[in-house]
Short mmCIF file of C-alpha atoms and ligand atoms in Angstrom, two decimals:
data_model
loop_
_atom_site.label_atom_id
_atom_site.label_comp_id
_atom_site.label_asym_id
_atom_site.label_seq_id
_atom_site.Cartn_x
_atom_site.Cartn_y
_atom_site.Cartn_z
CA MET A 1 10.74 -6.18 -15.01
CA ASP A 2 9.39 -8.89 -13.35
CA CYS A 3 7.10 -6.84 -10.41
CA LEU A 4 3.56 -7.89 -9.81
CA PHE A 5 2.97 -4.44 -8.46
CA CYS A 6 4.37 -3.08 -11.91
CA LYS A 7 1.72 -5.26 -13.58
CA ILE A 8 -0.91 -4.25 -11.45
CA ILE A 9 -0.23 -0.45 -11.86
CA ALA A 10 0.18 -1.50 -15.76
CA GLY A 11 -3.30 -3.18 -15.65
CA ASP A 12 -1.53 -6.74 -16.80
CA ILE A 13 -2.92 -7.74 -13.36
CA PRO A 14 -6.38 -6.73 -12.45
CA SER A 15 -6.91 -5.37 -9.04
CA THR A 16 -9.90 -2.99 -6.89
CA LYS A 17 -8.83 0.17 -7.88
CA VAL A 18 -9.52 2.61 -4.66
CA TYR A 19 -7.74 5.51 -5.60
CA GLU A 20 -5.33 6.63 -8.28
CA ASP A 21 -3.37 9.64 -9.09
CA GLU A 22 -0.38 10.39 -11.23
CA LEU A 23 2.17 9.38 -8.65
CA VAL A 24 0.15 6.40 -6.70
CA TYR A 25 -2.58 3.66 -6.99
CA ALA A 26 -4.15 2.25 -3.92
CA PHE A 27 -6.36 -1.34 -4.21
CA ARG A 28 -7.55 -3.72 -2.23
CA ASP A 29 -5.18 -6.67 -0.97
CA ILE A 30 -6.35 -9.87 -2.32
CA ASN A 31 -6.14 -11.66 1.43
CA PRO A 32 -7.42 -8.66 3.29
CA GLN A 33 -6.39 -9.14 7.06
CA ALA A 34 -9.20 -6.42 8.34
CA PRO A 35 -12.56 -5.27 7.23
CA THR A 36 -10.68 -2.40 4.83
CA HIS A 37 -7.16 -3.77 3.85
CA VAL A 38 -6.11 -1.29 1.30
CA LEU A 39 -2.35 -1.25 -0.44
CA VAL A 40 -1.17 2.27 -1.69
CA ILE A 41 2.04 2.01 -3.93
CA PRO A 42 4.40 4.48 -5.94
CA LYS A 43 3.82 4.44 -10.00
CA ALA A 44 7.37 4.37 -9.50
CA HIS A 45 9.12 0.90 -9.01
CA ILE A 46 11.14 1.34 -5.13
CA ASP A 47 12.11 -2.04 -3.64
CA SER A 48 10.98 -1.32 -0.36
CA VAL A 49 11.61 1.03 2.59
CA ASN A 50 15.19 0.50 2.04
CA GLY A 51 15.01 1.73 -1.38
CA ILE A 52 14.01 5.43 -0.43
CA ASN A 53 16.46 8.46 -1.02
CA ALA A 54 16.65 12.19 -1.45
CA GLU A 55 15.39 11.78 -5.20
CA ASN A 56 12.59 9.44 -4.56
CA SER A 57 11.05 10.03 -1.23
CA ALA A 58 8.37 13.13 -2.64
CA VAL A 59 6.16 10.15 -3.53
CA VAL A 60 6.60 8.83 0.02
CA ALA A 61 5.28 12.03 1.44
CA HIS A 62 2.44 12.04 -1.11
CA ILE A 63 1.70 8.88 -0.45
CA PHE A 64 1.50 10.01 3.13
CA GLU A 65 -1.12 12.87 2.25
CA VAL A 66 -3.21 10.37 0.23
CA ILE A 67 -3.37 7.91 3.48
CA PRO A 68 -5.81 9.88 5.11
CA LYS A 69 -7.97 10.70 2.35
CA ILE A 70 -8.31 6.77 1.42
CA ALA A 71 -8.91 6.72 5.34
CA ALA A 72 -12.03 9.19 4.99
CA MET A 73 -12.95 7.78 1.76
CA GLU A 74 -13.07 3.97 3.75
CA ASN A 75 -14.88 5.62 7.09
CA LEU A 76 -11.85 5.13 9.30
CA MET A 77 -13.03 7.70 11.59
CA ASP A 78 -12.22 5.17 14.51
CA GLY A 79 -8.63 4.72 13.21
CA TYR A 80 -6.17 2.88 10.89
CA ARG A 81 -2.99 1.17 10.76
CA VAL A 82 -0.37 2.17 8.13
CA VAL A 83 2.49 -0.88 7.89
CA SER A 84 5.33 -1.12 6.00
CA ASN A 85 7.15 -4.38 5.58
CA CYS A 86 11.04 -4.31 4.92
CA GLY A 87 12.41 -7.50 3.68
CA PRO A 88 12.30 -11.09 5.00
CA ASP A 89 12.50 -10.50 9.10
CA ALA A 90 9.06 -8.65 8.48
CA GLY A 91 7.35 -10.92 5.79
CA GLN A 92 8.26 -8.90 2.62
CA THR A 93 6.33 -11.10 -0.32
CA VAL A 94 6.41 -8.16 -2.94
CA PHE A 95 9.29 -6.21 -3.48
CA HIS A 96 7.40 -2.79 -4.72
CA LEU A 97 6.89 -0.28 -1.76
CA HIS A 98 3.35 -0.38 -0.48
CA PHE A 99 1.79 0.62 2.52
CA HIS A 100 -0.94 -1.75 3.95
CA ILE A 101 -3.96 0.53 5.53
CA LEU A 102 -5.93 -1.89 7.73
CA GLY A 103 -8.72 -0.77 9.52
CA GLY A 104 -12.20 -1.67 10.32
CA LYS A 105 -11.93 -3.17 13.89
CA GLU A 106 -10.11 -2.79 16.80
CA LEU A 107 -6.65 -4.31 15.68
CA SER A 108 -4.52 -6.21 17.83
CA LEU A 109 -1.03 -5.83 18.18
CA GLU A 110 -0.17 -8.24 15.67
CA MET A 111 0.22 -6.62 11.79
CA ALA A 112 -3.35 -6.32 11.69
P1 LIG B 1 4.00 -7.79 1.56
O1 LIG B 1 3.48 -9.35 2.51
O2 LIG B 1 5.47 -7.65 1.11
O3 LIG B 1 3.81 -6.79 2.82
O4 LIG B 1 2.52 -7.63 1.65
C1 LIG B 1 1.86 -7.99 0.00
C2 LIG B 1 0.22 -7.85 0.23
O5 LIG B 1 -0.28 -8.06 -1.39
C3 LIG B 1 -0.16 -9.00 0.91
O6 LIG B 1 -0.82 -8.43 1.46
C4 LIG B 1 -0.84 -9.78 -0.19
O7 LIG B 1 -2.09 -10.60 0.45
C5 LIG B 1 -1.10 -8.89 -1.12
N1 LIG B 1 -0.82 -9.25 -2.96
C6 LIG B 1 -0.34 -10.26 -3.26
N2 LIG B 1 -0.30 -10.68 -4.41
C7 LIG B 1 -1.84 -9.79 -5.10
C8 LIG B 1 -2.21 -9.74 -5.64
O8 LIG B 1 -2.06 -10.50 -6.80
N3 LIG B 1 -3.67 -8.87 -5.87
C9 LIG B 1 -3.84 -8.04 -4.68
N4 LIG B 1 -4.65 -7.04 -4.54
N5 LIG B 1 -3.06 -8.30 -3.52
C10 LIG B 1 -1.88 -8.81 -3.59
ZN1 LIG B 2 7.46 -2.82 -8.92
#
């Protein structure tokens, strides 16, 4: 499949790993919008939030267990934002489900 994030998971495209387990991969965004900007993705391809269903939603629960661990590793004790853009109106550019973790500064009401 011609998916950028599947290629990152496979190691075909380099990335800066922050966390990995059997279900998820987390890495630094190439164009950070905040001092900490990490992307958390399921290893199994899901297009977007619209692709979450009863068969695959367990990985989303797992991602939300992992996010606080990453936030702690990144010293985001003052808080952080979790964002998932779904579809063109939200500005989704990579169609492999991902959750942005943004922090390290006081965030505006823009995405970052
Ligand atoms: P979206 O706009 O779909 O919500 O987020 C896609 C994110 O992926 C963007 O923040 C963009 O900077 C990031 N991104 C795009 N290509 C790459 C890449 O090759 N490597 C990394 N680490 N991040 C990428
Ligand atoms: Zn993919």
